CSV table of C-alpha atoms and ligand atoms in Angstrom, one decimal:
chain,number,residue,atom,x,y,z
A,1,UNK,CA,-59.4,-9.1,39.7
A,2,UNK,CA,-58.0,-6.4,42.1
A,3,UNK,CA,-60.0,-4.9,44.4
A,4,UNK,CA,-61.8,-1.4,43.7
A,5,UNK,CA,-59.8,1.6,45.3
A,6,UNK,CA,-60.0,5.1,45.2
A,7,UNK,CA,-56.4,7.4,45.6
A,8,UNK,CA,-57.5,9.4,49.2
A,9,UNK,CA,-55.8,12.6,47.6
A,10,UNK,CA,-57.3,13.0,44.5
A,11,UNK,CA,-60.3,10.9,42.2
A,12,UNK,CA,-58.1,8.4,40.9
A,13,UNK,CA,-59.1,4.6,40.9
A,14,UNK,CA,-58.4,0.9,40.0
A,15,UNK,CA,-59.9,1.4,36.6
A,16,UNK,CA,-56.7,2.8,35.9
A,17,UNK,CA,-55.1,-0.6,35.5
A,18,UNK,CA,-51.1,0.5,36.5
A,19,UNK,CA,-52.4,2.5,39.4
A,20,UNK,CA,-50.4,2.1,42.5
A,21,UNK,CA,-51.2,3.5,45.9
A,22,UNK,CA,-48.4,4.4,49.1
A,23,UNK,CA,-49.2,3.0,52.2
A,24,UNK,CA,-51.6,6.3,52.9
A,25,UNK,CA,-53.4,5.5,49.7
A,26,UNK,CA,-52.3,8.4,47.8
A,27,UNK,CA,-51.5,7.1,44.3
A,28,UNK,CA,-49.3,7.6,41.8
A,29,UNK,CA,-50.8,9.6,39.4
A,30,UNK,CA,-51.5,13.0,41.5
A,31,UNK,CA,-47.6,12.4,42.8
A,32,UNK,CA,-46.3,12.0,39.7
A,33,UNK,CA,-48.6,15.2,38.2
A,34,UNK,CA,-47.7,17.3,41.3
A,35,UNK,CA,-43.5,16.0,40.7
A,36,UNK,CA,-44.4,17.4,36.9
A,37,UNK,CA,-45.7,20.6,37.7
A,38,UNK,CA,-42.9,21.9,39.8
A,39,UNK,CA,-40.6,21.0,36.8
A,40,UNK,CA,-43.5,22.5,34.6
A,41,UNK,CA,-43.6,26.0,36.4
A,42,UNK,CA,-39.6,25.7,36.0
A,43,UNK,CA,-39.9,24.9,31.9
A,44,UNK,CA,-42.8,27.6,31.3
A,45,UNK,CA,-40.9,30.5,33.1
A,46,UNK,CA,-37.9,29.3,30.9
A,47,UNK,CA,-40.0,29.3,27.9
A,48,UNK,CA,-42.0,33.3,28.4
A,49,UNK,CA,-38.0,34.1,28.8
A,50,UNK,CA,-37.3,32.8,25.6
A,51,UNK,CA,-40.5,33.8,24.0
A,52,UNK,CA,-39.4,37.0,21.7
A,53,UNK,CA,-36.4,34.5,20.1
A,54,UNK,CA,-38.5,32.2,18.9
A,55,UNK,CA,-41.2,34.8,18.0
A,56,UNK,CA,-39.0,36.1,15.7
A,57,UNK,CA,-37.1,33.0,14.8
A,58,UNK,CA,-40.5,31.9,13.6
A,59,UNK,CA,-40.8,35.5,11.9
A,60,UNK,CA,-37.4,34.6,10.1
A,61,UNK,CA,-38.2,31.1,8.7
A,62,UNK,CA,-41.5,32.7,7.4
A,63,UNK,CA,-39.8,35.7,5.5
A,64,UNK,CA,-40.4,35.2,1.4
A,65,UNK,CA,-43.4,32.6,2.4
A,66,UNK,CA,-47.3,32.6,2.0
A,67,UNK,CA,-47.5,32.1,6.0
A,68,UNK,CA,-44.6,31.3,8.7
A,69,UNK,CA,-46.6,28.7,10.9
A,70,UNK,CA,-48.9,26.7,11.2
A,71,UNK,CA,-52.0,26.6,13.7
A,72,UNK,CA,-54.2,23.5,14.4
A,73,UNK,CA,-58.1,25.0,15.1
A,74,UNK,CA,-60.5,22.6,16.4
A,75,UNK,CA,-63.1,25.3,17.5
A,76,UNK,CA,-62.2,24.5,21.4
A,77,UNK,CA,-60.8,27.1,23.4
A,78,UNK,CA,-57.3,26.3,23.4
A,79,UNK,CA,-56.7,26.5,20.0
A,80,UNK,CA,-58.5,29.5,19.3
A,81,UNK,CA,-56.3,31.4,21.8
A,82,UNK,CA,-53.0,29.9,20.4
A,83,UNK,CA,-54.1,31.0,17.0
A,84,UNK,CA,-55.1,34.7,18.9
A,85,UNK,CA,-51.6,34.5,20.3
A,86,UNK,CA,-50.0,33.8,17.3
A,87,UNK,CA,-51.5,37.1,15.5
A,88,UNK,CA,-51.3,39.4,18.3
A,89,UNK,CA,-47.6,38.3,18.1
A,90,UNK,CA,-47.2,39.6,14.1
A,91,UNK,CA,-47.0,35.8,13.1
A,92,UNK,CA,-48.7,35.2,10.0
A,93,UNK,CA,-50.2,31.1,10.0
A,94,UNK,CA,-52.1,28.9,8.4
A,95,UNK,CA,-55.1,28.4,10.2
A,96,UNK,CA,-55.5,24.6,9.7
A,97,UNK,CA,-58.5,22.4,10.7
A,98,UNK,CA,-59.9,18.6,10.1
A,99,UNK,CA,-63.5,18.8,9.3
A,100,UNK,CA,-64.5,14.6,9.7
A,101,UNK,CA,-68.0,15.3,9.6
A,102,UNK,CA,-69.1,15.1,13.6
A,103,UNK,CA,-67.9,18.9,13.8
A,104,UNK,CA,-70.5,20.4,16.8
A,105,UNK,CA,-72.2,23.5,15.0
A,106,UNK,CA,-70.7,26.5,17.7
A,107,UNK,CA,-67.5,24.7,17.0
A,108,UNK,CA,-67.6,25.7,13.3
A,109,UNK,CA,-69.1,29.0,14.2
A,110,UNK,CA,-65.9,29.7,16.4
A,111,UNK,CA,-63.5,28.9,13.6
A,112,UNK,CA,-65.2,30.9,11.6
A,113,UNK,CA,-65.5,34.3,13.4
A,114,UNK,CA,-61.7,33.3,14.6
A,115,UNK,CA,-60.3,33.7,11.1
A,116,UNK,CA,-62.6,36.4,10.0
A,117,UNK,CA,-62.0,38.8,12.6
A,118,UNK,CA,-57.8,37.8,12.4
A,119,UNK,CA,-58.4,37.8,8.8
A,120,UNK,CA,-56.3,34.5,9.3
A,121,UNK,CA,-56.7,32.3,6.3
A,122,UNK,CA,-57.9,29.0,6.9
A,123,UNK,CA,-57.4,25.5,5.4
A,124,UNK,CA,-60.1,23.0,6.0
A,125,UNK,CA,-59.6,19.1,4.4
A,126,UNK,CA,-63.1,17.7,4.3
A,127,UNK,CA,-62.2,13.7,5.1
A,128,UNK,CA,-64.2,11.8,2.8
A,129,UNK,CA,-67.0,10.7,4.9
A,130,UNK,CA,-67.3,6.9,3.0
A,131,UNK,CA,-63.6,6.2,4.5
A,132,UNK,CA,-63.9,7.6,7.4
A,133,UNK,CA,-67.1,6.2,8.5
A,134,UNK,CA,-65.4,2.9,7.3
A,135,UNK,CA,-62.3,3.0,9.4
A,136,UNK,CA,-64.5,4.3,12.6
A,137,UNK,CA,-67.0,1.2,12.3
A,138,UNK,CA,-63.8,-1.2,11.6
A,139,UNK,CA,-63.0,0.2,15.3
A,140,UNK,CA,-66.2,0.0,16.4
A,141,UNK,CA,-66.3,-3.8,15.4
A,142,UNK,CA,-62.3,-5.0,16.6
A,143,UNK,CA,-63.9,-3.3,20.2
A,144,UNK,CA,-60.9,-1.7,20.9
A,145,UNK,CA,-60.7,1.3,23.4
A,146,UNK,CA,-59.4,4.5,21.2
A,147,UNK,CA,-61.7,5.2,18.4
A,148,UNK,CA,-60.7,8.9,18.7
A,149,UNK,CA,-57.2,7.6,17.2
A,150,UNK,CA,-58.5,7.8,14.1
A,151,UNK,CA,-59.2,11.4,14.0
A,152,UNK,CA,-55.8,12.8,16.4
A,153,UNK,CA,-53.6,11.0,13.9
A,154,UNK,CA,-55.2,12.1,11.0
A,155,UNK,CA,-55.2,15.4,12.8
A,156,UNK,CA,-51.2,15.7,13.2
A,157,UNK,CA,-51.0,13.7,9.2
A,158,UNK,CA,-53.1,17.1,8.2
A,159,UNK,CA,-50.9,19.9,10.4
A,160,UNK,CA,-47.9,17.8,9.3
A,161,UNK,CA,-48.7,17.8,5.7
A,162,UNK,CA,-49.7,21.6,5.3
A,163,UNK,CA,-46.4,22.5,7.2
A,164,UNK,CA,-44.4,20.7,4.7
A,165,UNK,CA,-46.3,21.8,1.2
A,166,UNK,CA,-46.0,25.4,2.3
A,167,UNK,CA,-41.9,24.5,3.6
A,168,UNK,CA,-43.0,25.9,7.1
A,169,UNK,CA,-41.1,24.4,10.0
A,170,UNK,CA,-43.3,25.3,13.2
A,171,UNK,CA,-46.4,23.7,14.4
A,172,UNK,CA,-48.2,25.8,17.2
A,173,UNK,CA,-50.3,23.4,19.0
A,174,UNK,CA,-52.9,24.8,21.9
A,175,UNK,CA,-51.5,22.1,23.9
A,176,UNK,CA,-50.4,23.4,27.7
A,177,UNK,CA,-48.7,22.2,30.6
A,178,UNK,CA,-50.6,24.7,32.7
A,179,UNK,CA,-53.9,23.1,32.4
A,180,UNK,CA,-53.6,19.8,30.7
A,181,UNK,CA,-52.6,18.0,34.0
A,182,UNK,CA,-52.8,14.5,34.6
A,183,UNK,CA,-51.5,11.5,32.5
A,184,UNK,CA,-54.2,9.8,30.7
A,185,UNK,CA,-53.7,6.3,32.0
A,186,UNK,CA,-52.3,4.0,29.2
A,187,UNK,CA,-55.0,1.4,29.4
A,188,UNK,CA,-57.8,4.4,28.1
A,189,UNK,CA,-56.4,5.0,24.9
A,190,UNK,CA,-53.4,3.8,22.6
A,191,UNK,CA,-50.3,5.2,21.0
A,192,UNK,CA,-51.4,7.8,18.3
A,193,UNK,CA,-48.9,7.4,15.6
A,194,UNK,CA,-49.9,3.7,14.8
A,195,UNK,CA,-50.6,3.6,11.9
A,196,UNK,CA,-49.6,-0.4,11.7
A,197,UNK,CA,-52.7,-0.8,13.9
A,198,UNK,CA,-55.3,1.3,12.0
A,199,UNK,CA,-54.3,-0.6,8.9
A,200,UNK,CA,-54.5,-4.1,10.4
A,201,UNK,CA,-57.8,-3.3,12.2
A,202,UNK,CA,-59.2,-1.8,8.7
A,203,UNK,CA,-58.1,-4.7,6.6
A,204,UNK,CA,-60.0,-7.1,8.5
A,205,UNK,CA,-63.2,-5.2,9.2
A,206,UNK,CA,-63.7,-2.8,6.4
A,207,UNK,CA,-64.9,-2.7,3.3
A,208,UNK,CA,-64.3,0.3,1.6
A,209,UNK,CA,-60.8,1.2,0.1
A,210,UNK,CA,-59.0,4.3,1.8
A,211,UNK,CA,-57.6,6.4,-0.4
A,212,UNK,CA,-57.4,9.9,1.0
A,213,UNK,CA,-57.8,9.4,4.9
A,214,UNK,CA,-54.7,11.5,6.3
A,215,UNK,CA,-52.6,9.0,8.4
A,216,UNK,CA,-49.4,9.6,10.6
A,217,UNK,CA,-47.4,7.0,11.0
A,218,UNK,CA,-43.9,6.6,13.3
A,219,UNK,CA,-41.6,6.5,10.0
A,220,UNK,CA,-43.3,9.9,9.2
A,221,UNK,CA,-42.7,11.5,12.5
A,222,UNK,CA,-39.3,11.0,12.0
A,223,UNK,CA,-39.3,12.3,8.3
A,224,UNK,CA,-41.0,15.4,9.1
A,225,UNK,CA,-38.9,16.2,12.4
A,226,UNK,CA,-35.3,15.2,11.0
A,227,UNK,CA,-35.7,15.9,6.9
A,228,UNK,CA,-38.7,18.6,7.1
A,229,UNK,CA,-37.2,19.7,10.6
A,230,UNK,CA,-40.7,20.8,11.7
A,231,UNK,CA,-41.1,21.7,15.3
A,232,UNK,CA,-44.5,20.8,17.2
A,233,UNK,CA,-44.2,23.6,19.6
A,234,UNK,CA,-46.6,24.2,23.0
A,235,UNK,CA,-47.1,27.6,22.1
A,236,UNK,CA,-49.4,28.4,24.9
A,237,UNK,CA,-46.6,27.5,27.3
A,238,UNK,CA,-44.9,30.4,26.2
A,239,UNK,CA,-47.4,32.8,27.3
A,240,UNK,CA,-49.5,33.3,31.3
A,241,UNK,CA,-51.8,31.1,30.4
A,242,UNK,CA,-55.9,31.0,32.8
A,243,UNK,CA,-58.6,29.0,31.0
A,244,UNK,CA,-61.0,30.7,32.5
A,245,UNK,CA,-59.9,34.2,31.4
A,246,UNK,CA,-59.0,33.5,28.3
A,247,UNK,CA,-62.6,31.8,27.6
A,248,UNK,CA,-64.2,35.1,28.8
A,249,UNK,CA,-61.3,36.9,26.3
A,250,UNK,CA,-62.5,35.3,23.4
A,251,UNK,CA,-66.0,35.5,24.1
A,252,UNK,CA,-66.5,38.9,24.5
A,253,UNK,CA,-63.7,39.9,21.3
A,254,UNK,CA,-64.7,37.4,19.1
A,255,UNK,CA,-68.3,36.4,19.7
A,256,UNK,CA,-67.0,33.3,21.0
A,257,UNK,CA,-69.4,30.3,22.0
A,258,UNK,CA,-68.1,28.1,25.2
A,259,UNK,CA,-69.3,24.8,25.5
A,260,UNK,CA,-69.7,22.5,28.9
A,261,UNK,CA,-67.3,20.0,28.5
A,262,UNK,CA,-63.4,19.4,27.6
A,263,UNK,CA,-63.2,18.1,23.6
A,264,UNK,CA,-66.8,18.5,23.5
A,265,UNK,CA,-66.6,20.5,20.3
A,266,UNK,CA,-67.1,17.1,18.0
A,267,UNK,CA,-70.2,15.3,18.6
A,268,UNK,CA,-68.5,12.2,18.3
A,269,UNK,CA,-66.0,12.9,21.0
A,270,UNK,CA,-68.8,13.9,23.3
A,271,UNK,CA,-71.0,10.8,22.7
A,272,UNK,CA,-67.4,8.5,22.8
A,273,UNK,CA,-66.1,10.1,26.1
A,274,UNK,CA,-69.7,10.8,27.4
A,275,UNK,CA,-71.4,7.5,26.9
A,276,UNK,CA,-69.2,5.0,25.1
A,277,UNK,CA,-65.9,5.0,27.1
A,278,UNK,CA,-67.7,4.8,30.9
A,279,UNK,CA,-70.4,2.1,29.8
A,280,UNK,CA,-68.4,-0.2,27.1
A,281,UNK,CA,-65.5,0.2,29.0
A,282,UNK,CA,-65.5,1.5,32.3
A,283,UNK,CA,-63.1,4.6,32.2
A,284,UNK,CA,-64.6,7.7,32.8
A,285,UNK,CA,-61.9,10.5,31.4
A,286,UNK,CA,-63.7,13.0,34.2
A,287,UNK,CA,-61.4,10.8,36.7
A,288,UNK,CA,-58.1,12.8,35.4
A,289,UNK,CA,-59.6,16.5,34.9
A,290,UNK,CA,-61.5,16.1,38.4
A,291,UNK,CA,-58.1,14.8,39.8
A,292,UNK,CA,-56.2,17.9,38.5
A,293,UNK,CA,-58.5,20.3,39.6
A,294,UNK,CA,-58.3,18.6,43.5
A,295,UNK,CA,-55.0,18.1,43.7
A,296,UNK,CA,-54.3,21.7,42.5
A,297,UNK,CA,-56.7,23.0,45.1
A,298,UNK,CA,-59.5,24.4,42.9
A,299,UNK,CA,-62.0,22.0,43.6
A,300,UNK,CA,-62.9,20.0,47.0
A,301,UNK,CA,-62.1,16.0,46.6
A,302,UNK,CA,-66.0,15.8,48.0
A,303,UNK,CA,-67.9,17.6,45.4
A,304,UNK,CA,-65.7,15.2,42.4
A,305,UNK,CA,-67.1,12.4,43.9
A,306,UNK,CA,-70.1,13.6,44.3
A,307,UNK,CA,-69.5,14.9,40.7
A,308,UNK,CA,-68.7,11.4,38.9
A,309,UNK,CA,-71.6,9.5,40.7
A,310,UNK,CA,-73.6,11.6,38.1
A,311,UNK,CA,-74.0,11.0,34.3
A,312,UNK,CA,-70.9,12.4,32.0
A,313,UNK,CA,-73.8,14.0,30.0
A,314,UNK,CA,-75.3,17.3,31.9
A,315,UNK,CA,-78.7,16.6,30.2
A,316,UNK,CA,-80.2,13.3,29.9
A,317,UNK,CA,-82.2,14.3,26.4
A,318,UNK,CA,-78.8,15.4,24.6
A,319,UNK,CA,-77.4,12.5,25.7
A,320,UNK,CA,-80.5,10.4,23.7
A,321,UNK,CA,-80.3,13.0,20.9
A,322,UNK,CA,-76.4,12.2,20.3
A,323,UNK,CA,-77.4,8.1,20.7
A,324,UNK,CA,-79.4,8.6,18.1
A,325,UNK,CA,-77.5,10.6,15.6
A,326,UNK,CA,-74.3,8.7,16.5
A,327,UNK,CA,-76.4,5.0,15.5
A,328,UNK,CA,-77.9,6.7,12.0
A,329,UNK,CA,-74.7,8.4,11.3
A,330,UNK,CA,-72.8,5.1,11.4
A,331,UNK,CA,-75.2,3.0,10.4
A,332,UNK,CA,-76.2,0.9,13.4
A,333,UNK,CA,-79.4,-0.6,14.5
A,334,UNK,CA,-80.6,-0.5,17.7
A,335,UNK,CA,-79.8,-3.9,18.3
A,336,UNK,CA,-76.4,-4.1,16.6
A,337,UNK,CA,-75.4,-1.2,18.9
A,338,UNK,CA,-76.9,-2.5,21.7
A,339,UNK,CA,-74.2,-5.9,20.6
A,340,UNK,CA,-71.4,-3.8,20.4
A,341,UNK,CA,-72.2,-2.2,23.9
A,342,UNK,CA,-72.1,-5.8,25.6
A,343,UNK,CA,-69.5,-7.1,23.9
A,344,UNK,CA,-65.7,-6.9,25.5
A,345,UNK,CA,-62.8,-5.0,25.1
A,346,UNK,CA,-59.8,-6.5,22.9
A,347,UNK,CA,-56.5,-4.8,23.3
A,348,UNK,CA,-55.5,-2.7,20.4
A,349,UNK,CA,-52.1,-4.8,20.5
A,350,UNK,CA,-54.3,-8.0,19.2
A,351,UNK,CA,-54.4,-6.5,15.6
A,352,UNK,CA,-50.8,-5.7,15.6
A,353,UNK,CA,-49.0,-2.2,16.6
A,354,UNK,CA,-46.1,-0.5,15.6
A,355,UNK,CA,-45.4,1.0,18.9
A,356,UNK,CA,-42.2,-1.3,19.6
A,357,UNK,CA,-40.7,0.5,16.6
A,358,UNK,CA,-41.4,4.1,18.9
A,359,UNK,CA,-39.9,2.5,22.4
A,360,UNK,CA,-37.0,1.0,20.2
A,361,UNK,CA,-36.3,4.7,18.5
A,362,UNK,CA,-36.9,6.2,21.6
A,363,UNK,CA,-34.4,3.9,23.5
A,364,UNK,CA,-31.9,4.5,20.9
A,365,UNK,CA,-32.0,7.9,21.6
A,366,UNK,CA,-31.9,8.4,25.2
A,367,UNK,CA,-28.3,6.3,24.9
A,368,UNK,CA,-27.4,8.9,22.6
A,369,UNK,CA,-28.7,12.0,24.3
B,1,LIG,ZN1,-54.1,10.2,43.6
């Protein structure tokens, strides 16, 4: 057991299990986040150079076509702004969204006035709730750390999928350099394109057949990005990009509802980053925003202490509502969850991964690059 230390730069700590700290104890991950963002601010001015070319390389690839891109919506704030972006821009998309049946009400209520007032047409696959519920409990019992795996892969499998049926070959994702900051230590989730594992963890815990579940597996990255030649693209990179601003944008134009925390618009991700992630296993994802936000000078390394000594969830009854919702939902007892609380971690690797077959590929190619 290492002993408990907090990085004296930003929030930080031994939970994160490849942490390392300089002989000031500054650690590695605000270095290696402020390293990133000078080669960030370098790669985004690049990008708003180049933004008109691929605006209307996207424009050409559409020409003759139903829709020319396609645009993930969860109902947060950074997709509904790419998908803003996009129209403002005379870009015609898909609007495309994953409905797995934990959607939080204002987060259907954004997509909605989104569309309607873009007059953006929108795509949303209904996961059959039976499979889906399966494969989340199979999770639930293996104990492994990244439930939400389930959901980003089948996610990208969805965006993926629509891209290719409609022969579109660009993705715009609300993902951004600007704001996403730090890495996500490796130990709190797990590679999102393993598929091997999902399988594995399935066949021995579940029950029901999957049939329809979208999944994304390695081999299909590579299909869609070398036969489809579909480009993920960080479209908000292309563009000045404030959180803040564009949250008070969309609520004023579009009737748009905010919401307290970061993913919060499932109430699955809110209960499983709220209350799951800090008491099963000990990693509070608060750690890396709160450490982006000090390091980058917009909050005081005092008050995110002071912050994380308090509950993820702002109000004590919401966070007893979701318990119960999330225990009916899924069918647990009290006691049963209560089991699965106490009980430990096992690595996702235990069930079998396909993540050598991604650090081989991606080996392969940095000797070719
Ligand atoms: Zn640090």
């Amino acid at each position: 057991m290492v002993d408990y230390q907090v990085c004296t730069r930003c929030v930080m700590d031994t939970t994160a299990s490849d942490i390392v700290f300089d002989e000031n104890g500054v650690c590695n991950y605000c270095t290696t986040y402020l390293k990133r963002m000078e080669d960030a601010q370098a790669q985004i001015i690049d990008h708003q150079l180049h933004r008109d070319e691929l605006i209307s390389t996207i424009k050409a690839d559409g020409r003759g076509k139903d829709y020319d891109c396609i645009v993930g919506v969860s109902g947060g704030v950074d997709s509904s702004y790419a998908l803003y972006l996009a129209v403002k821009h005379g870009l015609h998309p898909l609007a495309v969204h994953l409905d797995n049946g934990w959607d939080a009400e204002f987060a259907v209520q954004n997509i909605a006035s989104m569309v309607d007032k873009l007059g953006v047409d929108l795509y949303t696959h209904v996961i059959d709730w039976e499979e889906n519920r399966d494969l989340q409990l199979s999770f639930f019992k293996a104990n492994v750390v990244d439930i939400e795996l389930l959901m980003d892969n089948a996610m990208l499998a969805l965006n993926y999928q629509q891209a290719a049926k409609y022969g579109l070959k660009y993705i715009l994702f609300g993902y951004n350099m600007a704001t996403e900051g730090m890495n996500i230590p490796p130990c709190w989730n797990h590679y999102k394109y393993d598929v091997y594992n999902i399988r594995k963890i399935h066949k021995r815990f579940g029950s029901v057949p999957i049939k329809t579940h979208p999944i994304f597996s390695t081999i299909d990255s590579l299909k869609y990005s070398y036969i489809n030649r579909i480009k993920g693209v960080s479209f908000l990179d292309y563009f000045p990009y404030n959180k803040f601003e564009a949250l008070e944008f969309l609520e004023k134009e579009f009737g748009y509802k905010p919401y307290p925390y970061k993913h919060y618009e499932s109430v699955f991700t809110r209960f499983y980053q709220g209350y799951i992630l800090p008491r099963k296993f000990g990693y509070d994802k608060r750690r890396v925003h709160l450490s982006t936000l000090v390091v980058s000078g917009q909050m005081d390394r005092e008050d995110a202490l002071k912050l994380l000594e308090e509950s993820p969830y702002p109000d004590p009854a919401q966070e007893e509502r979701d318990r119960i919702f999330v225990m009916e939902k899924l069918g647990f007892t009290e006691e049963s969850f209560n089991q699965y609380m106490s009980a430990p971690e096992v690595p996702h690797e235990a069930y079998g991964s396909e993540k050598w077959l991604w650090d081989l590929l991606s080996a392969v190619a940095r000797i070719f690059r």
